[in-house]
Short mmCIF file of C-alpha atoms in Angstrom, two decimals:
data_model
loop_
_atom_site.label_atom_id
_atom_site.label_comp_id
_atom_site.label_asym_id
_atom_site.label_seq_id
_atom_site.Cartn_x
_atom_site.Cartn_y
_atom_site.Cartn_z
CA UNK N 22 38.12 51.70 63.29
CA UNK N 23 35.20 49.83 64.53
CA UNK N 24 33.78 47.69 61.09
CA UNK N 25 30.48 46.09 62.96
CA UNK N 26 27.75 47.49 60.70
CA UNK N 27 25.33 47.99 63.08
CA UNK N 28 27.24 50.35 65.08
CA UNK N 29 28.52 51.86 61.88
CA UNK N 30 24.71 52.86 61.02
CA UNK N 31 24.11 54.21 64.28
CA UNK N 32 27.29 57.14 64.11
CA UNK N 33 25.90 57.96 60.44
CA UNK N 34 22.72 58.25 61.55
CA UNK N 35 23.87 60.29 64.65
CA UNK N 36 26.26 62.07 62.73
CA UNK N 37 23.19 62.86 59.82
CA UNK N 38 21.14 64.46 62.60
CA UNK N 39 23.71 66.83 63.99
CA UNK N 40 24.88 67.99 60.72
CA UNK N 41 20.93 68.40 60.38
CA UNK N 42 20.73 70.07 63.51
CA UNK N 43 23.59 72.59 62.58
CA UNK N 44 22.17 73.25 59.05
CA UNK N 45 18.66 74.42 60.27
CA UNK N 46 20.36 76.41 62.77
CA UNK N 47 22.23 78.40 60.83
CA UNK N 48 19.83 78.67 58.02
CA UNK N 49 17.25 80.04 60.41
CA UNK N 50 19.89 82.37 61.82
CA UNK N 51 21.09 83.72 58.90
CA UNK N 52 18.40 83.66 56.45
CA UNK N 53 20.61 81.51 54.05
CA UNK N 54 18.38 80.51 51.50
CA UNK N 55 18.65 79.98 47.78
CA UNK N 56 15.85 81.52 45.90
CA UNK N 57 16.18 84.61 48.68
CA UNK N 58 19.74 85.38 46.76
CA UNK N 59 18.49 85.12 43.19
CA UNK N 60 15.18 86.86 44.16
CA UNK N 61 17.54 89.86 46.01
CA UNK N 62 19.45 90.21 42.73
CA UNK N 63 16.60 89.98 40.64
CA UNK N 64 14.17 92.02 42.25
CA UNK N 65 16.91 95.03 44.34
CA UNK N 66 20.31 94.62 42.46
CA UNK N 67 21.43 93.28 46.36
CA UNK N 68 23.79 89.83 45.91
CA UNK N 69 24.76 90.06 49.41
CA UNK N 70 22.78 86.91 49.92
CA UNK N 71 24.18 85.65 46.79
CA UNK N 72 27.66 86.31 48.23
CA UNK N 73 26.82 84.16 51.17
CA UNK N 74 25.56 81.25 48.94
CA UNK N 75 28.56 81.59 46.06
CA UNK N 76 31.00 81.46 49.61
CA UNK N 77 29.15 78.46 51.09
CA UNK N 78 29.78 76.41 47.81
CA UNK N 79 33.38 77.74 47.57
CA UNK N 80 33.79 76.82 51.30
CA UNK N 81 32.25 73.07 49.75
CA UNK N 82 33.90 72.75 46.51
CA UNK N 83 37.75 73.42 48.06
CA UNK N 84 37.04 71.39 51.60
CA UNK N 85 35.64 68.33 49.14
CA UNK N 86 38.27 68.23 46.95
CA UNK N 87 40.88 68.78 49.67
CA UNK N 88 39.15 65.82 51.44
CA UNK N 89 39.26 63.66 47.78
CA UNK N 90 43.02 64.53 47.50
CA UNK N 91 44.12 63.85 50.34
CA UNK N 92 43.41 60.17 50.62
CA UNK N 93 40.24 60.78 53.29
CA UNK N 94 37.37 59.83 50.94
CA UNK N 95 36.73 58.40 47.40
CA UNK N 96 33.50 59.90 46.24
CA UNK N 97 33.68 58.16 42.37
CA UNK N 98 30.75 56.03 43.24
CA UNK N 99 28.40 59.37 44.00
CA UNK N 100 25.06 59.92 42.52
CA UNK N 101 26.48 63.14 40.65
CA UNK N 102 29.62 61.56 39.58
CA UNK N 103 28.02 58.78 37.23
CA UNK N 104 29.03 58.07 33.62
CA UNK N 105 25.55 58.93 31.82
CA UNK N 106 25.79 63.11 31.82
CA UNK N 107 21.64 62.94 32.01
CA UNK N 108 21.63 66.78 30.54
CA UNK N 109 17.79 66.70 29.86
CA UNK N 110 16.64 65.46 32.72
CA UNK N 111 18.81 67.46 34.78
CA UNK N 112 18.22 71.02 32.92
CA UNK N 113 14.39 70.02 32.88
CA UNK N 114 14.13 69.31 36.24
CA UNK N 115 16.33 72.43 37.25
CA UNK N 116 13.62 74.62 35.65
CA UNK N 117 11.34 73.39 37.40
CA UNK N 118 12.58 73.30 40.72
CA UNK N 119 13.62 77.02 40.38
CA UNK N 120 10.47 78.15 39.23
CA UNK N 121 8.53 75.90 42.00
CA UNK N 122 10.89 77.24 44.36
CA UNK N 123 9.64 80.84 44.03
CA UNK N 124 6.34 79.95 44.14
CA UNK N 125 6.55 78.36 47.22
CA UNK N 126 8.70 80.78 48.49
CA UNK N 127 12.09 79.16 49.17
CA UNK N 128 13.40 75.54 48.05
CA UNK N 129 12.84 72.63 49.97
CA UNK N 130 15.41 73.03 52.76
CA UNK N 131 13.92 76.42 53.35
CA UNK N 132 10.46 75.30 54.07
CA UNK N 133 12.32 73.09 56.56
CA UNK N 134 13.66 75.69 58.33
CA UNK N 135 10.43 78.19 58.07
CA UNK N 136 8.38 75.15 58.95
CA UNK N 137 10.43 74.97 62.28
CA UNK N 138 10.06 78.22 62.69
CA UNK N 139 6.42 77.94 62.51
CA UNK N 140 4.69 78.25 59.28
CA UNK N 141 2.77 76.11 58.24
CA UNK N 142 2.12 76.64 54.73
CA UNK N 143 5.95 75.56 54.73
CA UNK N 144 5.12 72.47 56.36
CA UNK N 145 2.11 71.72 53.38
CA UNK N 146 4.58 72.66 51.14
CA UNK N 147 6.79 70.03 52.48
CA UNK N 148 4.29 67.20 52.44
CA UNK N 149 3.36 68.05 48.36
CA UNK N 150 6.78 68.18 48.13
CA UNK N 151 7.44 64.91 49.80
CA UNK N 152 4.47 63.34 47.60
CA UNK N 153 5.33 64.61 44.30
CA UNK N 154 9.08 62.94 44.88
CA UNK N 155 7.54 59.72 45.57
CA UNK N 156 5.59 59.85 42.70
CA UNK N 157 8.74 61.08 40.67
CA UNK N 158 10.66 58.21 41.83
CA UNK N 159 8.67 55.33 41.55
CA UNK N 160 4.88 56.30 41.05
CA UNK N 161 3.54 57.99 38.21
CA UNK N 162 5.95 60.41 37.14
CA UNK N 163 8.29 57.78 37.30
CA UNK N 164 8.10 56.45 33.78
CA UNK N 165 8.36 59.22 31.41
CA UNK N 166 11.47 60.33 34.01
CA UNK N 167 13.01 56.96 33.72
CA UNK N 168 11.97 56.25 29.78
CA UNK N 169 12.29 59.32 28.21
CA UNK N 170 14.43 62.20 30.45
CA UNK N 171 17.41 59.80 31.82
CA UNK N 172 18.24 58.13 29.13
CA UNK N 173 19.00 61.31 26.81
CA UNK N 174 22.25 61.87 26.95
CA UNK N 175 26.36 60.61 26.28
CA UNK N 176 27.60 57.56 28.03
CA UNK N 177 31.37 58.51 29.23
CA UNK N 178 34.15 56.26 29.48
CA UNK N 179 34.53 57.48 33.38
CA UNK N 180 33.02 59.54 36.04
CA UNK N 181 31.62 63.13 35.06
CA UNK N 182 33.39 65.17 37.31
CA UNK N 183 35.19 67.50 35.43
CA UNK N 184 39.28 66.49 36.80
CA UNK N 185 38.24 63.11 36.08
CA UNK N 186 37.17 64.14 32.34
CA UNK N 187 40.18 66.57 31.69
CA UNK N 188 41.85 63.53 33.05
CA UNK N 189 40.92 60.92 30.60
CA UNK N 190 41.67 64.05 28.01
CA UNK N 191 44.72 65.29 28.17
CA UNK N 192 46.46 63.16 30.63
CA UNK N 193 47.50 65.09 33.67
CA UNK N 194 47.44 63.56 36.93
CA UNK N 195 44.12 63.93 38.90
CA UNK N 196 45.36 65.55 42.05
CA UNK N 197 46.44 68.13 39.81
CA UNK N 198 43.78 68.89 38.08
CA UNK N 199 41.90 69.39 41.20
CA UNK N 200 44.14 71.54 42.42
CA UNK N 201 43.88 73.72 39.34
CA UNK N 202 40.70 74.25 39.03
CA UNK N 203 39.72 74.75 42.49
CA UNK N 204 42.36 77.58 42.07
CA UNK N 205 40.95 78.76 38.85
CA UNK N 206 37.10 78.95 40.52
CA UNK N 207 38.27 80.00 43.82
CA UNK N 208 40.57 83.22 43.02
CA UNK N 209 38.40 85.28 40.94
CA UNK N 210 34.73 84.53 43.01
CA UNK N 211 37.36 85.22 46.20
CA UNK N 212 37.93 88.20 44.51
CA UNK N 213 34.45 89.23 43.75
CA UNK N 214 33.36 88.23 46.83
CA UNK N 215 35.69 90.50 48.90
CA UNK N 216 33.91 94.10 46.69
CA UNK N 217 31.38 94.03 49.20
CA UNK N 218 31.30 95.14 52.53
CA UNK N 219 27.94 93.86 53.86
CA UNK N 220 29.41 90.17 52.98
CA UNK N 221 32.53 90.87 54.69
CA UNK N 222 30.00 91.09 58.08
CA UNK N 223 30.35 87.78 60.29
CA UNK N 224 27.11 86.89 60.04
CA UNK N 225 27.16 86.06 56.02
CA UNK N 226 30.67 85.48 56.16
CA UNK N 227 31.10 82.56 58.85
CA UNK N 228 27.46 81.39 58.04
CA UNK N 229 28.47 80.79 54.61
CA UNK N 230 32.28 78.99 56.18
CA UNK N 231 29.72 77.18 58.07
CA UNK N 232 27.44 75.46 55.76
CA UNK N 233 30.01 75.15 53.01
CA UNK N 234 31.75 72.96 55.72
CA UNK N 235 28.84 71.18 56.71
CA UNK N 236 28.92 69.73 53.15
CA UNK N 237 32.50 68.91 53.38
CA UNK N 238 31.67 66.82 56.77
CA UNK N 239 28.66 65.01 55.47
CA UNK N 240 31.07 63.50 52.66
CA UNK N 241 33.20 62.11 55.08
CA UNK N 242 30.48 60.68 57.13
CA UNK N 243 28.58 59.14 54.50
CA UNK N 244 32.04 58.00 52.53
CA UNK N 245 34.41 57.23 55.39
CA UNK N 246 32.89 56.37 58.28
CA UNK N 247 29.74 54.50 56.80
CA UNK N 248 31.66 53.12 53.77
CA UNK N 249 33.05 49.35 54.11
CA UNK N 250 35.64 48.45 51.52
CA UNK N 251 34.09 44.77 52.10
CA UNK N 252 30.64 43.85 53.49
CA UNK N 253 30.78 41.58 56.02
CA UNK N 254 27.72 39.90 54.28
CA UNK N 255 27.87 40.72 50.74
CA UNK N 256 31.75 40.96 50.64
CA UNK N 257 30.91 43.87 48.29
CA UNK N 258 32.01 47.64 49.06
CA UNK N 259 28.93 48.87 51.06
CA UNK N 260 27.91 52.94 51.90
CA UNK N 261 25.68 52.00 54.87
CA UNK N 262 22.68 54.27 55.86
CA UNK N 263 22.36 55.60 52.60
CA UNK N 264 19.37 55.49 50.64
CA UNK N 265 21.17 55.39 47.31
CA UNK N 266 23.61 53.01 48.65
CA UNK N 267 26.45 55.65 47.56
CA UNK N 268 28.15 58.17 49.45
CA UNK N 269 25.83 61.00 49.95
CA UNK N 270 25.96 65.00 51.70
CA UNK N 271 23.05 67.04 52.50
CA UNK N 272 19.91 67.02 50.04
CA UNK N 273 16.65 67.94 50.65
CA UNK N 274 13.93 66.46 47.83
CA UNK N 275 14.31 62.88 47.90
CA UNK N 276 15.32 62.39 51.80
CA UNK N 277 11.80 64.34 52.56
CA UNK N 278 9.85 61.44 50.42
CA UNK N 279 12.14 58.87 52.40
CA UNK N 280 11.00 60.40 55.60
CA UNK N 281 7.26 60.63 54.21
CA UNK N 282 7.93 56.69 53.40
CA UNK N 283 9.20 55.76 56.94
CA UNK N 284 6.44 57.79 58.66
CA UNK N 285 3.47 55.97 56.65
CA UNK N 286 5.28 52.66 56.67
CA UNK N 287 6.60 52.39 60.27
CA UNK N 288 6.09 48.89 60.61
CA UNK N 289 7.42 47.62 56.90
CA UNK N 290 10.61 46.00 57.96
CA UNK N 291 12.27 47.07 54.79
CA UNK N 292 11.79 51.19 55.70
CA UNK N 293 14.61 52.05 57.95
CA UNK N 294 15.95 55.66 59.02
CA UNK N 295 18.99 56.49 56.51
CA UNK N 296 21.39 59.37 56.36
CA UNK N 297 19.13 61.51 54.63
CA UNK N 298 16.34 61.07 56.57
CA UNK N 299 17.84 62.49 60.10
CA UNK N 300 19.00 65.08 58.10
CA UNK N 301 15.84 66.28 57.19
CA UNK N 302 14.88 65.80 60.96
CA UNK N 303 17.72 67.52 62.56
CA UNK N 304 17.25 70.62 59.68
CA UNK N 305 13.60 70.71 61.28
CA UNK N 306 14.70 70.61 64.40
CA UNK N 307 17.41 72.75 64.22
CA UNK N 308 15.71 75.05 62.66
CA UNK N 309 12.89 75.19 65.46
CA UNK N 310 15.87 75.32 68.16
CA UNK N 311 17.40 78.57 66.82
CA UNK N 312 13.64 80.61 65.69
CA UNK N 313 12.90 79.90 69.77
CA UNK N 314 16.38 80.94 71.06
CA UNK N 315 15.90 83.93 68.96
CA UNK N 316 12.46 84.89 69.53
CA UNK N 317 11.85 84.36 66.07
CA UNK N 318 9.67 81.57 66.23
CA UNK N 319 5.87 82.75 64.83
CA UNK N 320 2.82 80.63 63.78
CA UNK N 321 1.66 81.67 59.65
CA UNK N 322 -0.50 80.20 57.33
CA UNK N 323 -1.94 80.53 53.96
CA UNK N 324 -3.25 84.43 52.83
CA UNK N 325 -6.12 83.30 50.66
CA UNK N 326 -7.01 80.56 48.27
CA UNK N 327 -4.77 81.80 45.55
CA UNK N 328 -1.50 81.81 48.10
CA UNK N 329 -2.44 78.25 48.56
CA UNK N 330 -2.75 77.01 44.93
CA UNK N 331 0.65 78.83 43.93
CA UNK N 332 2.68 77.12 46.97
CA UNK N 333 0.71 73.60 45.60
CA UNK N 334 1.99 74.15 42.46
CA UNK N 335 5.71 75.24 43.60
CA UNK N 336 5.40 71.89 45.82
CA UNK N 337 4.84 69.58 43.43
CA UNK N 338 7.43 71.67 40.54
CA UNK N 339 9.92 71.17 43.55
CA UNK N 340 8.98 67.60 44.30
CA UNK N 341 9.42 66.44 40.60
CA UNK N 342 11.87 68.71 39.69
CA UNK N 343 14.17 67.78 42.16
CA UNK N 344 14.31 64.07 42.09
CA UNK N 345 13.89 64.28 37.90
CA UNK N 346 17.55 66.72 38.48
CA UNK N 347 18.95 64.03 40.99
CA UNK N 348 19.04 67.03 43.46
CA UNK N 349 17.93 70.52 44.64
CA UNK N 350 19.48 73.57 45.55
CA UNK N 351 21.40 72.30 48.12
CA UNK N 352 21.92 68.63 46.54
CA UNK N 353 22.78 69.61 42.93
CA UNK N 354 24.23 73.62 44.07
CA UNK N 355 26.12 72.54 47.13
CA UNK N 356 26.62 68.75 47.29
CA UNK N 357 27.04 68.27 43.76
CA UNK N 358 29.28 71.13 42.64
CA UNK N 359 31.53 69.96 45.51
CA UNK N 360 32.47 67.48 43.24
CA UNK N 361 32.32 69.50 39.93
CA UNK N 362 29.94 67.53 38.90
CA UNK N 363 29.46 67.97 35.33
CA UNK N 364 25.13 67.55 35.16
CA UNK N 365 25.20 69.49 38.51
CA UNK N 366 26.30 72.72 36.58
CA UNK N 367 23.59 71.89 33.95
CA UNK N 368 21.26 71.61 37.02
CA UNK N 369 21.73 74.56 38.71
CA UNK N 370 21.88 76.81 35.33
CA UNK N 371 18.64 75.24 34.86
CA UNK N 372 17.41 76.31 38.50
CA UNK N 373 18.34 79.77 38.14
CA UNK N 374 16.94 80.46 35.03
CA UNK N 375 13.49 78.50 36.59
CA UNK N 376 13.83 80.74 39.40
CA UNK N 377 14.75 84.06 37.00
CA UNK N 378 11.32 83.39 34.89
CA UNK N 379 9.38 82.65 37.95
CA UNK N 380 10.50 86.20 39.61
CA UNK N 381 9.36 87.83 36.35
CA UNK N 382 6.03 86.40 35.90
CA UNK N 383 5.11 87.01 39.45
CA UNK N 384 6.39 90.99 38.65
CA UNK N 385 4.25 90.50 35.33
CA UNK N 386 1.04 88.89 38.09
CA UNK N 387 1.67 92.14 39.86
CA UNK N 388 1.69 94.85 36.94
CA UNK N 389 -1.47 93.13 35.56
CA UNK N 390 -3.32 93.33 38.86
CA UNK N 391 -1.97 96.17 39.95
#
């Protein structure tokens, strides 16, 4: 395998922008979108869409770990996979991503698809939501995140994943563990996914196989092919084209303030184009791709004054919430369960239950007005 860095960046950012690509894509062609299947359950007793999403990360979780076990990636050094189990921060900034995420009517990698489709409310809601992450990670919301919401919570003696923990507990070898509880996640949702018949359609079924794989292929990219065991330069294990200088898969929250950085500082030296980046581009332009193919592709904007403020304030609940979680609904739900990451369970409880109150007080808006 080639080890010049240079033309190691260049496949991982050509490789981020076709996953991109492919992610938008389907996403726009099968409506696959997070607070769409909590809202369906919530609002019509309909988890079809829920079926899709549960399958995707099943798809993820099982690839991943196949991928870990097998020798093709190590993935200990991840963002998710650290020793400090932030729980606060990461069931704080779940809540508020879910409930930001209904008001602005989908997470952030579904205002990158309904952007490319042509709404632009979706694309203000992805600039707020771009802002409010940069603020989150290093402007003013930085602090309190950083002083008082990180640091709560246990130190472990190793990574947070859970074979890793059961590991250090009771003894058993890792690939084992793995093993075992992928099977013990994977048979009953397998067997709760297969009651319904609208799932069992190929449309949510390989559109699910689809993006759960996607996940499994931005591992390896970001952990194989961009990963040097020793920096030419540094002599230090590198993960090249990465913004967190880890291995990374598809996220949505903090890669849309990178791109917001690169755009306003083109010609700072020090802002390059990363993994994450291209794929937020490629999702955008994937996205647009597949809403013109289909005919699908229609301009929209903003009902009235108080459709605008609610999608501001789901922006910026989304934008903080996200980076203060260390991931969205894709990040912490897809990426980050992959791993069975410990704080990416706490993070996604604390999305749905963000996105549960936020479907109830709009009902409650509705009653009152109504």
């Amino acid at each position: 395998m080639d080890t010049n860095p240079s033309q190691l960046i260049q496949t991982v950012l050509l490789c981020g922008l076709a996953l991109g690509v492919a992610f938008g894509a389907l996403a726009q062609a099968t409506r696959f979108c997070t607070m769409g299947a909590i809202a369906d359950v919530v609002n019509f007793g309909d988890a079809t869409r829920l079926r899709t999403w549960v399958w995707a990360a099943l798809v993820a979780l099982v690839g991943t770990q196949a991928l870990i076990g097998l020798g093709g990636v190590d993935l200990s050094a991840s963002i998710y996979t650290g020793r400090r189990l932030s729980w606060l921060a990461q069931g704080l900034g779940g809540l508020a991503f879910g409930f930001g995420m209904v008001l602005a009517s989908g997470c952030a990698s579904r205002a990158l698809v309904r952007a490319g489709g042509g709404s632009l409310k979706a694309l203000v809601v992805l600039l707020v939501v771009g802002f409010a992450a940069q603020m989150t990670l290093r402007g003013a919301f930085a602090l309190p995140r950083v002083e008082w919401l990180d640091p709560v919570g246990p130190l472990l003696a190793g990574p947070q994943d859970l074979p890793s923990w059961l590991s250090r507990h009771v003894g058993l070898p890792l690939p084992w563990l793995r093993a075992a509880l992928c099977l013990l996640l994977a048979v009953p949702l397998l067997l709760w996914l297969r009651r319904s018949r609208d799932f069992l359609q190929p449309g949510p079924l390989l559109g699910g196989l689809a993006i759960g794989a996607l996940i499994v292929m931005a591992w390896f990219v970001t952990g194989s092919l961009g990963h040097l065991s020793e920096h030419p330069e540094t002599l230090e294990p590198a993960w090249l084209a990465t913004n967190s200088r880890r291995p990374e898969a598809l996220s949505f929250v903090a890669p849309t303030a990178y791109t917001l950085d690169l755009l306003t500082l083109w010609s700072d030296r020090g802002t390059v184009l990363s993994f994450g980046i291209t794929t937020v581009l490629g999702t955008l332009l994937g996205a647009a791709a597949s809403a013109l193919l289909r005919r699908e592709f229609r301009w929209e904007g903003f009902r009235d004054v108080r459709d605008t403020a609610q999608h501001l304030v789901g922006a910026v609940l989304m934008g903080a919430g996200g980076v203060t979680a260390l991931g969205c609904s894709i990040g912490q739900g897809l990426s980050g369960l992959s791993l069975l990451s410990a704080g990416s369970f706490i993070a996604v409880a604390g999305i749905v239950a963000g996105a549960v109150a936020a479907l109830r007080y709009q009902a409650w808006v509705i009653d009152r007005d109504g």
